[in-house]
Amino acid sequence: MKIDITGLSVEYIMRRSGDKLIALKEVGFSIATGKFVCVIGPSGCGKSTLLKVLAGLQSPSAGEVLLDAAPVQGPGKNRAMVFQSAALLPWRTVLRNVTYGLELQGVSIQEAEKIAGDFIDMAGLSGFEESYPREISGGMQQRVNLARALVTRPDLLLMDEPFSNLDPQLRNVMQLEVERIWEQTRQTTLFVTHLINEAIFLADEIIVLTARPGRIKEIVPINFPRPRKLGIKKTPEFHVLEDRLSELMDQEFHEVVYQQSQDDRP
Amino acid sequence: MNSSLSRYEKLLVFGTTIIFLTIWELLSSLKIVDPFFISSPSRIITSAQWLFAHGLWNDIRVSLEEFLWGMALAILFGVILGWALGWYRTLSVVVEPFITMMNAAPRVALLPLFILWLGIGIESKIAAVFMGAFFPIVFTVMKGVRTIDKGLFDLARSFGANDVQVFTTLAIPSSVPYIMTGLHIAVGRGLVGVVIGELLAAQAGIGFMMSRASSSFQTDKVFVGLVLLTGFGYVLTEVLKMIDKYFESWRI
């Protein structure tokens, strides 16, 4: 799915203070079909807001968001989101959590369970179909989260810091898994993270957002051949990219600190 | 709770119960305290045997019938209204003050009205149980619907779920643990409803039997009623705990 965003701004009115909060300001970029794009930026820069706009959960205050040349109008079957918290229904088994999205989209339960089978294998969940979320580890829960999105065969996969609650080792494993799965599906993917090395490992392109209000700071292409192995994280090329992106992020981090000091001023 | 007690603790509970009953029995049979006031375990058993041979089963049946009908209606209407109030904000703005007031009113004071409207048969007692059990269920279910996890809500919306789907796949299941909380409170209040209703005006029932026994100074019979009601309350609580355990993991 081709994404074209021009002049996108999102503003919230803070409920308590009534102040206006500008999450995104005049953001514009395009993503070609079948690309894996990571979005990084300091916390509070509107990364998640960007995903929500694309998912149709948040409407823009200004600007145009086109998916295959059609403007976004609410959520749709062609998109699926992987959430930061696993957001599993505790009363459903793994299998029925995976089929949840399909069921909401009107697929019968029998049909949904049949389709889900392949994706349960793909996400490494075989043998856990009848387990409940409480019975499986955090890593497994994220696999369910991922499988639930994949099973709807979206043209655009939106991933919102899906591994931020996992420990570093598990994170590496899941990055590898996502890369492997993406090799098979080749869905256009937008992956939000605040970890630079995660972004470099996964992405074809990295969009760096500025501190609030989020604007595009830079778009960095990543050209490691695929399939990628964790070994690339130790190569000099990887380190060069890491340094460059850290520097970009550091500039923005200083900006955040400055903003906060301004906010704190009496 | 009991399942978590160690063998030693179980023995301790059993032991103290025996000691309690023995002291009670001795106080009474040695006339340290007049058995007219405190009865005694052995007198209660004798009295119970006599009562079971003389129509106590019917009293139990009537009380049970009143309680179960009242609870069933309270659950049915309480859950439905709770769902509706939790879901429709406008409805709750209009209706909630009435319900809060009704809940705050001493419901026992309504009993004379129920008896005027419904007579002294089981209907007025069903109403008494209903009034006790209905409100805690409404309030907890309403709260349950309102506290749907924001993440799950976004999840459902992201898959294009409509309101009906959000309601059936999220609101109803996530209200289940809250329904259980409501039931715990409701059972206690429902029992109070039965007893007070029967004490006030009835033709049969455990409370009615107790009230008759009391007015003819038959302490032992009053105690039989008390033991029955306590036992019934205990069994119900244990059953609810078992159901709780099943739904425990439904909490988010």
Short mmCIF file of C-alpha atoms in Angstrom, two decimals:
data_model
loop_
_atom_site.label_atom_id
_atom_site.label_comp_id
_atom_site.label_asym_id
_atom_site.label_seq_id
_atom_site.Cartn_x
_atom_site.Cartn_y
_atom_site.Cartn_z
CA MET A 1 0.00 0.00 0.00
CA LYS A 2 1.39 3.36 -1.03
CA ILE A 3 1.25 6.09 1.61
CA ASP A 4 1.26 9.79 0.76
CA ILE A 5 1.11 12.26 3.60
CA THR A 6 1.18 16.02 3.04
CA GLY A 7 0.96 18.81 5.59
CA LEU A 8 -0.36 16.53 8.33
CA SER A 9 -0.98 18.29 11.64
CA VAL A 10 -2.66 16.86 14.71
CA GLU A 11 -3.69 18.99 17.65
CA TYR A 12 -5.28 17.90 20.90
CA ILE A 13 -7.02 20.06 23.42
CA MET A 14 -5.82 18.97 26.86
CA ARG A 15 -8.91 18.06 28.83
CA ARG A 16 -7.78 19.43 32.16
CA SER A 17 -5.96 22.64 31.33
CA GLY A 18 -7.70 23.40 28.06
CA ASP A 19 -4.29 24.03 26.49
CA LYS A 20 -3.66 23.12 22.91
CA LEU A 21 -1.09 20.40 22.38
CA ILE A 22 0.39 20.08 18.92
CA ALA A 23 1.38 16.44 18.43
CA LEU A 24 2.35 16.62 14.76
CA LYS A 25 3.06 19.68 12.67
CA GLU A 26 3.09 19.76 8.87
CA VAL A 27 4.44 16.28 8.45
CA GLY A 28 4.83 15.05 4.89
CA PHE A 29 6.36 11.93 3.39
CA SER A 30 5.65 9.10 1.00
CA ILE A 31 6.18 5.38 1.43
CA ALA A 32 6.30 3.05 -1.54
CA THR A 33 4.36 -0.22 -1.50
CA GLY A 34 6.14 -3.09 0.23
CA LYS A 35 8.59 -0.99 2.25
CA PHE A 36 9.45 -1.54 5.88
CA VAL A 37 9.67 1.92 7.42
CA CYS A 38 10.62 2.70 11.00
CA VAL A 39 9.67 5.90 12.78
CA ILE A 40 11.91 7.09 15.59
CA GLY A 41 11.92 10.21 17.70
CA PRO A 42 12.01 11.36 21.31
CA SER A 43 9.12 10.36 23.53
CA GLY A 44 6.06 12.53 23.14
CA CYS A 45 6.99 13.51 19.59
CA GLY A 46 3.81 12.13 18.07
CA LYS A 47 5.08 8.79 16.75
CA SER A 48 2.07 6.92 18.06
CA THR A 49 -0.24 9.68 16.92
CA LEU A 50 1.06 9.23 13.39
CA LEU A 51 0.18 5.53 13.53
CA LYS A 52 -3.25 6.27 14.95
CA VAL A 53 -3.96 8.66 12.09
CA LEU A 54 -2.98 5.97 9.59
CA ALA A 55 -5.08 3.41 11.46
CA GLY A 56 -8.04 5.77 11.27
CA LEU A 57 -8.32 6.01 15.06
CA GLN A 58 -7.36 9.70 15.12
CA SER A 59 -8.48 12.29 12.63
CA PRO A 60 -6.00 14.90 11.44
CA SER A 61 -6.46 18.57 12.26
CA ALA A 62 -5.03 19.53 8.89
CA GLY A 63 -3.38 17.94 5.91
CA GLU A 64 -3.98 14.99 3.69
CA VAL A 65 -3.33 11.30 4.31
CA LEU A 66 -3.69 9.13 1.21
CA LEU A 67 -3.54 5.36 1.13
CA ASP A 68 -3.27 4.17 -2.47
CA ALA A 69 -4.51 7.63 -3.44
CA ALA A 70 -7.66 7.37 -1.28
CA PRO A 71 -8.02 9.54 1.82
CA VAL A 72 -8.22 7.75 5.17
CA GLN A 73 -11.77 7.62 6.48
CA GLY A 74 -11.75 5.73 9.75
CA PRO A 75 -10.39 2.23 10.31
CA GLY A 76 -10.46 -0.25 7.46
CA LYS A 77 -9.89 -3.88 6.60
CA ASN A 78 -6.77 -3.00 4.62
CA ARG A 79 -4.89 -1.96 7.77
CA ALA A 80 -4.03 -3.68 11.02
CA MET A 81 -2.31 -2.49 14.13
CA VAL A 82 0.06 -4.22 16.54
CA PHE A 83 -0.22 -2.55 19.92
CA GLN A 84 2.41 -1.63 22.46
CA SER A 85 0.63 -3.48 25.24
CA ALA A 86 -0.38 -6.86 23.89
CA ALA A 87 -4.07 -5.86 24.29
CA LEU A 88 -5.26 -9.47 24.43
CA LEU A 89 -8.75 -10.40 25.54
CA PRO A 90 -8.11 -12.33 28.77
CA TRP A 91 -11.26 -14.45 28.37
CA ARG A 92 -10.26 -15.72 24.93
CA THR A 93 -7.78 -18.46 24.11
CA VAL A 94 -4.72 -17.70 21.97
CA LEU A 95 -6.52 -19.07 18.91
CA ARG A 96 -9.62 -16.97 19.51
CA ASN A 97 -7.50 -13.89 20.18
CA VAL A 98 -5.81 -14.40 16.83
CA THR A 99 -9.18 -14.73 15.09
CA TYR A 100 -10.64 -11.69 16.89
CA GLY A 101 -9.86 -9.19 14.12
CA LEU A 102 -11.25 -11.49 11.45
CA GLU A 103 -14.43 -12.00 13.46
CA LEU A 104 -14.89 -8.25 13.77
CA GLN A 105 -14.45 -8.01 10.02
CA GLY A 106 -17.34 -10.41 9.52
CA VAL A 107 -15.49 -13.67 8.85
CA SER A 108 -17.25 -16.69 10.36
CA ILE A 109 -15.53 -18.34 13.33
CA GLN A 110 -14.88 -21.64 11.49
CA GLU A 111 -13.41 -19.82 8.53
CA ALA A 112 -11.35 -17.53 10.78
CA GLU A 113 -9.90 -20.47 12.70
CA LYS A 114 -8.91 -22.12 9.43
CA ILE A 115 -7.11 -18.99 8.22
CA ALA A 116 -5.51 -18.45 11.64
CA GLY A 117 -3.76 -21.83 11.55
CA ASP A 118 -1.03 -20.71 9.13
CA PHE A 119 -0.36 -17.51 11.00
CA ILE A 120 -0.19 -19.28 14.34
CA ASP A 121 2.58 -21.42 12.85
CA MET A 122 4.26 -18.39 11.33
CA ALA A 123 4.28 -16.52 14.64
CA GLY A 124 5.65 -19.55 16.47
CA LEU A 125 2.52 -20.16 18.53
CA SER A 126 1.85 -23.79 17.56
CA GLY A 127 0.81 -25.83 20.57
CA PHE A 128 -0.45 -22.78 22.45
CA GLU A 129 -3.75 -22.41 20.59
CA GLU A 130 -5.87 -23.36 23.58
CA SER A 131 -3.84 -21.46 26.19
CA TYR A 132 -5.17 -18.31 27.78
CA PRO A 133 -3.13 -15.08 27.72
CA ARG A 134 -2.40 -15.32 31.46
CA GLU A 135 -0.76 -18.71 30.89
CA ILE A 136 1.83 -17.51 28.36
CA SER A 137 4.88 -15.27 28.65
CA GLY A 138 5.09 -11.62 27.62
CA GLY A 139 7.00 -12.59 24.48
CA MET A 140 4.32 -15.10 23.49
CA GLN A 141 1.64 -12.50 24.14
CA GLN A 142 3.35 -10.17 21.69
CA ARG A 143 3.44 -13.00 19.14
CA VAL A 144 -0.33 -13.31 19.54
CA ASN A 145 -0.63 -9.54 19.12
CA LEU A 146 1.38 -9.80 15.91
CA ALA A 147 -0.44 -12.86 14.57
CA ARG A 148 -3.80 -11.19 15.22
CA ALA A 149 -2.79 -8.32 12.95
CA LEU A 150 -1.14 -10.50 10.28
CA VAL A 151 -4.09 -12.85 9.98
CA THR A 152 -6.28 -10.12 8.49
CA ARG A 153 -3.73 -9.87 5.64
CA PRO A 154 -3.52 -6.10 5.82
CA ASP A 155 -1.97 -4.05 3.02
CA LEU A 156 -0.50 -1.83 5.70
CA LEU A 157 0.81 -3.14 9.01
CA LEU A 158 1.16 -0.57 11.79
CA MET A 159 3.36 -1.52 14.73
CA ASP A 160 3.45 0.72 17.78
CA GLU A 161 6.58 -0.05 19.86
CA PRO A 162 5.47 -3.66 20.11
CA PHE A 163 8.57 -4.88 21.95
CA SER A 164 9.15 -2.04 24.38
CA ASN A 165 8.00 -4.15 27.33
CA LEU A 166 10.29 -7.10 26.54
CA ASP A 167 13.76 -7.68 27.88
CA PRO A 168 16.69 -7.04 25.48
CA GLN A 169 17.35 -10.70 24.59
CA LEU A 170 13.73 -11.37 23.82
CA ARG A 171 13.63 -8.15 21.85
CA ASN A 172 16.41 -9.42 19.59
CA VAL A 173 14.54 -12.66 19.03
CA MET A 174 11.34 -10.80 18.17
CA GLN A 175 13.16 -8.45 15.79
CA LEU A 176 14.49 -11.47 13.96
CA GLU A 177 11.01 -12.97 13.88
CA VAL A 178 9.46 -9.81 12.49
CA GLU A 179 12.14 -9.62 9.82
CA ARG A 180 11.58 -13.28 8.89
CA ILE A 181 7.81 -12.90 8.77
CA TRP A 182 8.06 -9.72 6.76
CA GLU A 183 10.24 -11.53 4.20
CA GLN A 184 7.27 -13.84 3.66
CA THR A 185 4.48 -11.29 3.58
CA ARG A 186 6.23 -8.18 2.21
CA GLN A 187 3.47 -5.98 3.57
CA THR A 188 4.02 -2.26 3.71
CA THR A 189 4.95 -1.79 7.37
CA LEU A 190 5.27 1.24 9.59
CA PHE A 191 7.09 0.39 12.80
CA VAL A 192 7.39 2.90 15.63
CA THR A 193 10.26 2.48 18.07
CA HIS A 194 12.58 4.57 20.17
CA LEU A 195 15.47 2.14 19.86
CA ILE A 196 17.89 3.15 17.13
CA ASN A 197 19.41 -0.29 16.60
CA GLU A 198 15.97 -1.87 16.33
CA ALA A 199 15.05 0.63 13.65
CA ILE A 200 18.26 0.09 11.64
CA PHE A 201 17.95 -3.67 11.86
CA LEU A 202 14.39 -3.76 10.57
CA ALA A 203 13.95 -0.81 8.24
CA ASP A 204 14.35 0.01 4.59
CA GLU A 205 13.93 3.62 5.60
CA ILE A 206 13.97 5.42 8.93
CA ILE A 207 11.87 8.52 9.47
CA VAL A 208 13.34 10.65 12.26
CA LEU A 209 10.82 12.94 13.94
CA THR A 210 11.73 16.08 15.86
CA ALA A 211 10.75 16.82 19.44
CA ARG A 212 7.22 18.09 19.98
CA PRO A 213 5.61 19.26 17.82
CA GLY A 214 6.72 16.35 15.66
CA ARG A 215 8.07 17.30 12.26
CA ILE A 216 10.19 15.29 9.88
CA LYS A 217 13.81 15.83 10.78
CA GLU A 218 15.34 13.47 8.30
CA ILE A 219 14.59 10.33 6.33
CA VAL A 220 17.50 7.89 6.38
CA PRO A 221 17.62 5.00 3.88
CA ILE A 222 18.97 1.67 5.17
CA ASN A 223 20.41 -0.65 2.56
CA PHE A 224 21.43 -3.87 4.31
CA PRO A 225 20.55 -6.87 2.14
CA ARG A 226 17.77 -9.16 3.30
CA PRO A 227 17.23 -11.58 4.91
CA ARG A 228 19.07 -9.92 7.75
CA LYS A 229 20.75 -11.72 10.61
CA LEU A 230 21.46 -10.28 14.06
CA GLY A 231 25.17 -10.33 13.09
CA ILE A 232 24.75 -7.14 11.04
CA LYS A 233 24.39 -5.23 14.30
CA LYS A 234 28.12 -5.81 14.83
CA THR A 235 29.28 -4.54 11.40
CA PRO A 236 31.05 -1.16 10.96
CA GLU A 237 28.35 0.03 8.53
CA PHE A 238 25.75 -0.58 11.24
CA HIS A 239 27.78 1.39 13.77
CA VAL A 240 28.17 4.31 11.38
CA LEU A 241 24.42 4.47 10.93
CA GLU A 242 23.87 4.08 14.64
CA ASP A 243 26.23 7.01 15.36
CA ARG A 244 24.57 9.20 12.80
CA LEU A 245 21.08 8.49 14.08
CA SER A 246 22.15 8.89 17.71
CA GLU A 247 23.45 12.31 16.86
CA LEU A 248 20.14 13.28 15.25
CA MET A 249 18.25 11.93 18.24
CA ASP A 250 20.56 13.65 20.73
CA GLN A 251 19.84 17.02 19.15
CA GLU A 252 16.15 16.35 19.62
CA PHE A 253 16.63 15.07 23.11
CA HIS A 254 18.28 18.35 24.08
CA GLU A 255 15.31 20.11 22.58
CA VAL A 256 12.96 18.04 24.81
CA VAL A 257 14.98 18.92 27.89
CA TYR A 258 14.89 22.57 26.91
CA GLN A 259 11.12 22.46 26.37
CA GLN A 260 10.63 20.90 29.78
CA SER A 261 12.76 23.54 31.45
CA GLN A 262 10.60 26.16 29.71
CA ASP A 263 7.42 24.40 30.88
CA ASP A 264 8.69 24.36 34.44
CA ARG A 265 9.37 28.06 34.48
CA PRO A 266 6.99 29.91 36.79
CA MET B 1 -10.08 -19.19 51.21
CA ASN B 2 -10.37 -22.58 52.90
CA SER B 3 -8.32 -24.28 50.24
CA SER B 4 -5.36 -22.10 51.16
CA LEU B 5 -5.42 -23.21 54.80
CA SER B 6 -2.73 -25.63 55.85
CA ARG B 7 -3.64 -28.89 57.60
CA TYR B 8 -2.57 -27.41 60.88
CA GLU B 9 -4.79 -24.37 60.37
CA LYS B 10 -7.75 -26.55 59.45
CA LEU B 11 -7.27 -28.51 62.63
CA LEU B 12 -7.13 -25.24 64.54
CA VAL B 13 -10.42 -24.04 63.05
CA PHE B 14 -12.06 -27.40 63.80
CA GLY B 15 -10.71 -27.38 67.34
CA THR B 16 -11.86 -23.87 68.21
CA THR B 17 -15.32 -24.62 66.81
CA ILE B 18 -15.61 -27.66 69.07
CA ILE B 19 -14.42 -25.65 72.07
CA PHE B 20 -16.92 -22.89 71.32
CA LEU B 21 -19.82 -25.34 71.05
CA THR B 22 -18.74 -27.14 74.25
CA ILE B 23 -18.55 -23.94 76.27
CA TRP B 24 -21.95 -22.91 74.95
CA GLU B 25 -23.41 -26.28 75.89
CA LEU B 26 -21.85 -26.22 79.37
CA LEU B 27 -22.88 -22.63 80.15
CA SER B 28 -26.42 -23.60 79.31
CA SER B 29 -26.75 -27.07 80.86
CA LEU B 30 -24.96 -26.07 84.08
CA LYS B 31 -27.42 -23.12 84.26
CA ILE B 32 -24.61 -20.61 84.48
CA VAL B 33 -26.63 -18.66 81.96
CA ASP B 34 -30.35 -19.30 81.67
CA PRO B 35 -30.95 -21.46 78.57
CA PHE B 36 -34.10 -19.46 77.99
CA PHE B 37 -31.84 -16.71 76.60
CA ILE B 38 -29.00 -18.57 74.94
CA SER B 39 -30.46 -22.02 74.22
CA SER B 40 -27.74 -24.65 73.62
CA PRO B 41 -26.46 -26.85 70.78
CA SER B 42 -28.28 -29.92 72.07
CA ARG B 43 -31.54 -28.03 72.55
CA ILE B 44 -31.25 -26.61 69.06
CA ILE B 45 -30.80 -30.09 67.57
CA THR B 46 -33.80 -31.46 69.46
CA SER B 47 -35.85 -28.50 68.46
CA ALA B 48 -34.76 -28.82 64.83
CA GLN B 49 -35.81 -32.49 64.78
CA TRP B 50 -39.23 -31.56 66.05
CA LEU B 51 -39.56 -28.70 63.58
CA PHE B 52 -38.53 -30.80 60.59
CA ALA B 53 -41.25 -33.26 61.55
CA HIS B 54 -43.76 -30.40 61.80
CA GLY B 55 -43.62 -28.38 58.61
CA LEU B 56 -40.16 -26.76 58.64
CA TRP B 57 -39.51 -28.09 55.15
CA ASN B 58 -42.38 -25.97 53.91
CA ASP B 59 -40.93 -22.86 55.59
CA ILE B 60 -37.57 -23.56 53.98
CA ARG B 61 -39.20 -24.07 50.59
CA VAL B 62 -41.13 -20.80 50.83
CA SER B 63 -38.09 -18.79 51.93
CA LEU B 64 -35.97 -20.33 49.21
CA GLU B 65 -38.60 -19.62 46.61
CA GLU B 66 -38.83 -15.98 47.67
CA PHE B 67 -35.09 -15.60 47.68
CA LEU B 68 -34.47 -17.27 44.33
CA TRP B 69 -37.25 -15.39 42.53
CA GLY B 70 -36.10 -12.09 43.97
CA MET B 71 -32.48 -12.74 43.07
CA ALA B 72 -33.30 -13.96 39.57
CA LEU B 73 -35.31 -10.83 38.84
CA ALA B 74 -32.67 -8.59 40.41
CA ILE B 75 -29.92 -10.20 38.33
CA LEU B 76 -31.95 -10.04 35.12
CA PHE B 77 -33.00 -6.41 35.43
CA GLY B 78 -29.90 -5.29 37.32
CA VAL B 79 -27.51 -6.59 34.68
CA ILE B 80 -29.55 -5.22 31.78
CA LEU B 81 -29.97 -1.80 33.36
CA GLY B 82 -26.31 -1.79 34.45
CA TRP B 83 -25.20 -2.49 30.89
CA ALA B 84 -27.47 0.21 29.52
CA LEU B 85 -26.36 2.80 32.07
CA GLY B 86 -22.71 1.98 31.54
CA TRP B 87 -23.07 2.21 27.78
CA TYR B 88 -25.35 5.20 27.25
CA ARG B 89 -23.99 8.26 28.96
CA THR B 90 -27.11 10.34 28.42
CA LEU B 91 -29.30 7.64 29.94
CA SER B 92 -27.08 7.42 32.98
CA VAL B 93 -27.10 11.19 33.47
CA VAL B 94 -30.90 11.06 33.66
CA VAL B 95 -31.42 7.81 35.54
CA GLU B 96 -28.44 7.61 37.88
CA PRO B 97 -29.62 10.21 40.42
CA PHE B 98 -32.88 8.28 40.89
CA ILE B 99 -31.07 5.02 41.41
CA THR B 100 -28.56 6.57 43.78
CA MET B 101 -31.42 8.00 45.83
CA MET B 102 -33.30 4.73 45.88
CA ASN B 103 -30.13 2.99 46.95
CA ALA B 104 -29.50 5.49 49.72
CA ALA B 105 -33.07 5.24 51.05
CA PRO B 106 -33.54 2.73 53.86
CA ARG B 107 -35.21 0.06 51.79
CA VAL B 108 -36.65 -1.66 54.84
CA ALA B 109 -38.94 1.33 55.11
CA LEU B 110 -40.49 0.34 51.79
CA LEU B 111 -41.65 -3.01 53.13
CA PRO B 112 -44.94 -1.75 54.56
CA LEU B 113 -45.70 -0.38 51.10
CA PHE B 114 -44.87 -3.70 49.43
CA ILE B 115 -47.17 -5.45 51.84
CA LEU B 116 -49.95 -2.98 51.03
CA TRP B 117 -49.42 -3.43 47.32
CA LEU B 118 -48.61 -7.11 47.10
CA GLY B 119 -50.16 -8.69 50.22
CA ILE B 120 -48.55 -10.96 52.78
CA GLY B 121 -47.85 -13.82 50.38
CA ILE B 122 -44.52 -14.50 48.72
CA GLU B 123 -44.85 -11.59 46.29
CA SER B 124 -44.04 -8.90 48.86
CA LYS B 125 -40.99 -10.89 49.98
CA ILE B 126 -39.81 -11.30 46.39
CA ALA B 127 -40.04 -7.54 46.11
CA ALA B 128 -38.05 -7.16 49.33
CA VAL B 129 -35.27 -9.41 48.03
CA PHE B 130 -35.32 -7.62 44.70
CA MET B 131 -34.96 -4.21 46.31
CA GLY B 132 -31.99 -5.42 48.30
CA ALA B 133 -30.19 -7.20 45.50
CA PHE B 134 -30.98 -5.01 42.50
CA PHE B 135 -28.94 -1.88 43.33
CA PRO B 136 -25.54 -3.40 44.06
CA ILE B 137 -25.81 -5.30 40.78
CA VAL B 138 -26.78 -2.22 38.77
CA PHE B 139 -23.93 -0.15 40.20
CA THR B 140 -21.19 -2.71 39.79
CA VAL B 141 -22.21 -3.71 36.26
CA MET B 142 -22.44 -0.07 35.22
CA LYS B 143 -18.93 0.46 36.54
CA GLY B 144 -17.72 -2.65 34.75
CA VAL B 145 -18.95 -1.43 31.37
CA ARG B 146 -17.39 2.00 31.93
CA THR B 147 -13.98 0.63 32.75
CA ILE B 148 -13.41 -1.20 29.46
CA ASP B 149 -9.67 -1.18 28.88
CA LYS B 150 -8.77 1.71 26.56
CA GLY B 151 -6.26 -0.47 24.73
CA LEU B 152 -8.89 -3.10 23.96
CA PHE B 153 -11.27 -0.41 22.80
CA ASP B 154 -8.68 0.93 20.35
CA LEU B 155 -7.92 -2.59 19.25
CA ALA B 156 -11.54 -3.33 18.38
CA ARG B 157 -11.92 0.02 16.63
CA SER B 158 -8.74 -0.56 14.62
CA PHE B 159 -10.36 -3.66 13.17
CA GLY B 160 -13.38 -1.57 12.25
CA ALA B 161 -15.65 -2.89 15.02
CA ASN B 162 -19.06 -1.22 15.23
CA ASP B 163 -20.81 -0.34 18.50
CA VAL B 164 -22.69 -3.63 18.66
CA GLN B 165 -19.46 -5.58 18.25
CA VAL B 166 -17.65 -3.53 20.88
CA PHE B 167 -20.56 -4.11 23.23
CA THR B 168 -20.84 -7.85 22.72
CA THR B 169 -17.14 -8.73 22.45
CA LEU B 170 -15.74 -6.27 25.02
CA ALA B 171 -18.35 -4.67 27.27
CA ILE B 172 -20.25 -7.83 28.17
CA PRO B 173 -17.25 -10.07 28.91
CA SER B 174 -15.38 -7.38 30.82
CA SER B 175 -18.44 -6.74 32.99
CA VAL B 176 -18.55 -10.37 34.15
CA PRO B 177 -16.12 -9.98 37.09
CA TYR B 178 -18.09 -6.90 38.13
CA ILE B 179 -21.34 -8.86 38.00
CA MET B 180 -19.69 -11.30 40.42
CA THR B 181 -18.72 -8.47 42.78
CA GLY B 182 -22.30 -7.22 42.64
CA LEU B 183 -23.64 -10.69 43.36
CA HIS B 184 -21.56 -11.00 46.53
CA ILE B 185 -23.17 -7.87 47.95
CA ALA B 186 -26.57 -8.71 46.50
CA VAL B 187 -26.78 -12.14 48.12
CA GLY B 188 -26.30 -10.68 51.58
CA ARG B 189 -28.84 -7.95 51.03
CA GLY B 190 -31.29 -10.40 49.46
CA LEU B 191 -31.16 -12.63 52.53
CA VAL B 192 -31.86 -9.65 54.75
CA GLY B 193 -34.83 -8.88 52.50
CA VAL B 194 -36.34 -12.34 52.94
CA VAL B 195 -35.96 -12.37 56.70
CA ILE B 196 -37.20 -8.88 57.38
CA GLY B 197 -40.09 -9.35 54.99
CA GLU B 198 -41.13 -12.53 56.73
CA LEU B 199 -40.67 -11.10 60.21
CA LEU B 200 -42.96 -8.24 59.30
CA ALA B 201 -45.85 -10.09 57.69
CA ALA B 202 -46.00 -13.54 56.16
CA GLN B 203 -47.85 -16.83 56.15
CA ALA B 204 -44.82 -19.10 56.01
CA GLY B 205 -41.04 -19.06 55.79
CA ILE B 206 -38.06 -19.31 58.10
CA GLY B 207 -38.40 -15.72 59.27
CA PHE B 208 -42.10 -16.26 59.90
CA MET B 209 -41.35 -19.39 61.95
CA MET B 210 -38.75 -17.43 63.96
CA SER B 211 -41.10 -14.57 64.60
CA ARG B 212 -43.85 -16.94 65.82
CA ALA B 213 -41.39 -18.83 68.03
CA SER B 214 -40.09 -15.60 69.48
CA SER B 215 -43.54 -14.27 70.35
CA SER B 216 -44.24 -17.54 72.21
CA PHE B 217 -40.84 -17.44 73.98
CA GLN B 218 -39.41 -20.52 72.26
CA THR B 219 -35.76 -19.49 72.08
CA ASP B 220 -34.58 -22.86 70.73
CA LYS B 221 -36.73 -22.54 67.61
CA VAL B 222 -35.48 -19.02 66.97
CA PHE B 223 -31.97 -20.41 67.10
CA VAL B 224 -32.87 -23.15 64.62
CA GLY B 225 -33.93 -20.44 62.16
CA LEU B 226 -30.76 -18.53 62.82
CA VAL B 227 -28.59 -21.59 62.18
CA LEU B 228 -30.47 -22.34 58.95
CA LEU B 229 -30.08 -18.79 57.65
CA THR B 230 -26.42 -18.64 58.59
CA GLY B 231 -25.79 -21.98 56.90
CA PHE B 232 -27.61 -20.85 53.78
CA GLY B 233 -25.63 -17.61 53.63
CA TYR B 234 -22.40 -19.53 54.08
CA VAL B 235 -23.17 -22.03 51.32
CA LEU B 236 -24.11 -19.23 48.94
CA THR B 237 -20.87 -17.36 49.64
CA GLU B 238 -18.85 -20.50 49.02
CA VAL B 239 -20.66 -21.15 45.73
CA LEU B 240 -19.95 -17.57 44.65
CA LYS B 241 -16.29 -17.98 45.56
CA MET B 242 -16.12 -21.03 43.32
CA ILE B 243 -17.67 -19.13 40.43
CA ASP B 244 -15.31 -16.22 41.19
CA LYS B 245 -12.33 -18.48 40.80
CA TYR B 246 -13.51 -19.48 37.35
CA PHE B 247 -13.87 -15.87 36.20
CA GLU B 248 -10.83 -14.53 38.09
CA SER B 249 -8.67 -14.40 35.00
CA TRP B 250 -11.29 -12.34 33.16
CA ARG B 251 -10.17 -9.30 35.07
CA ILE B 252 -7.92 -7.14 33.01
#
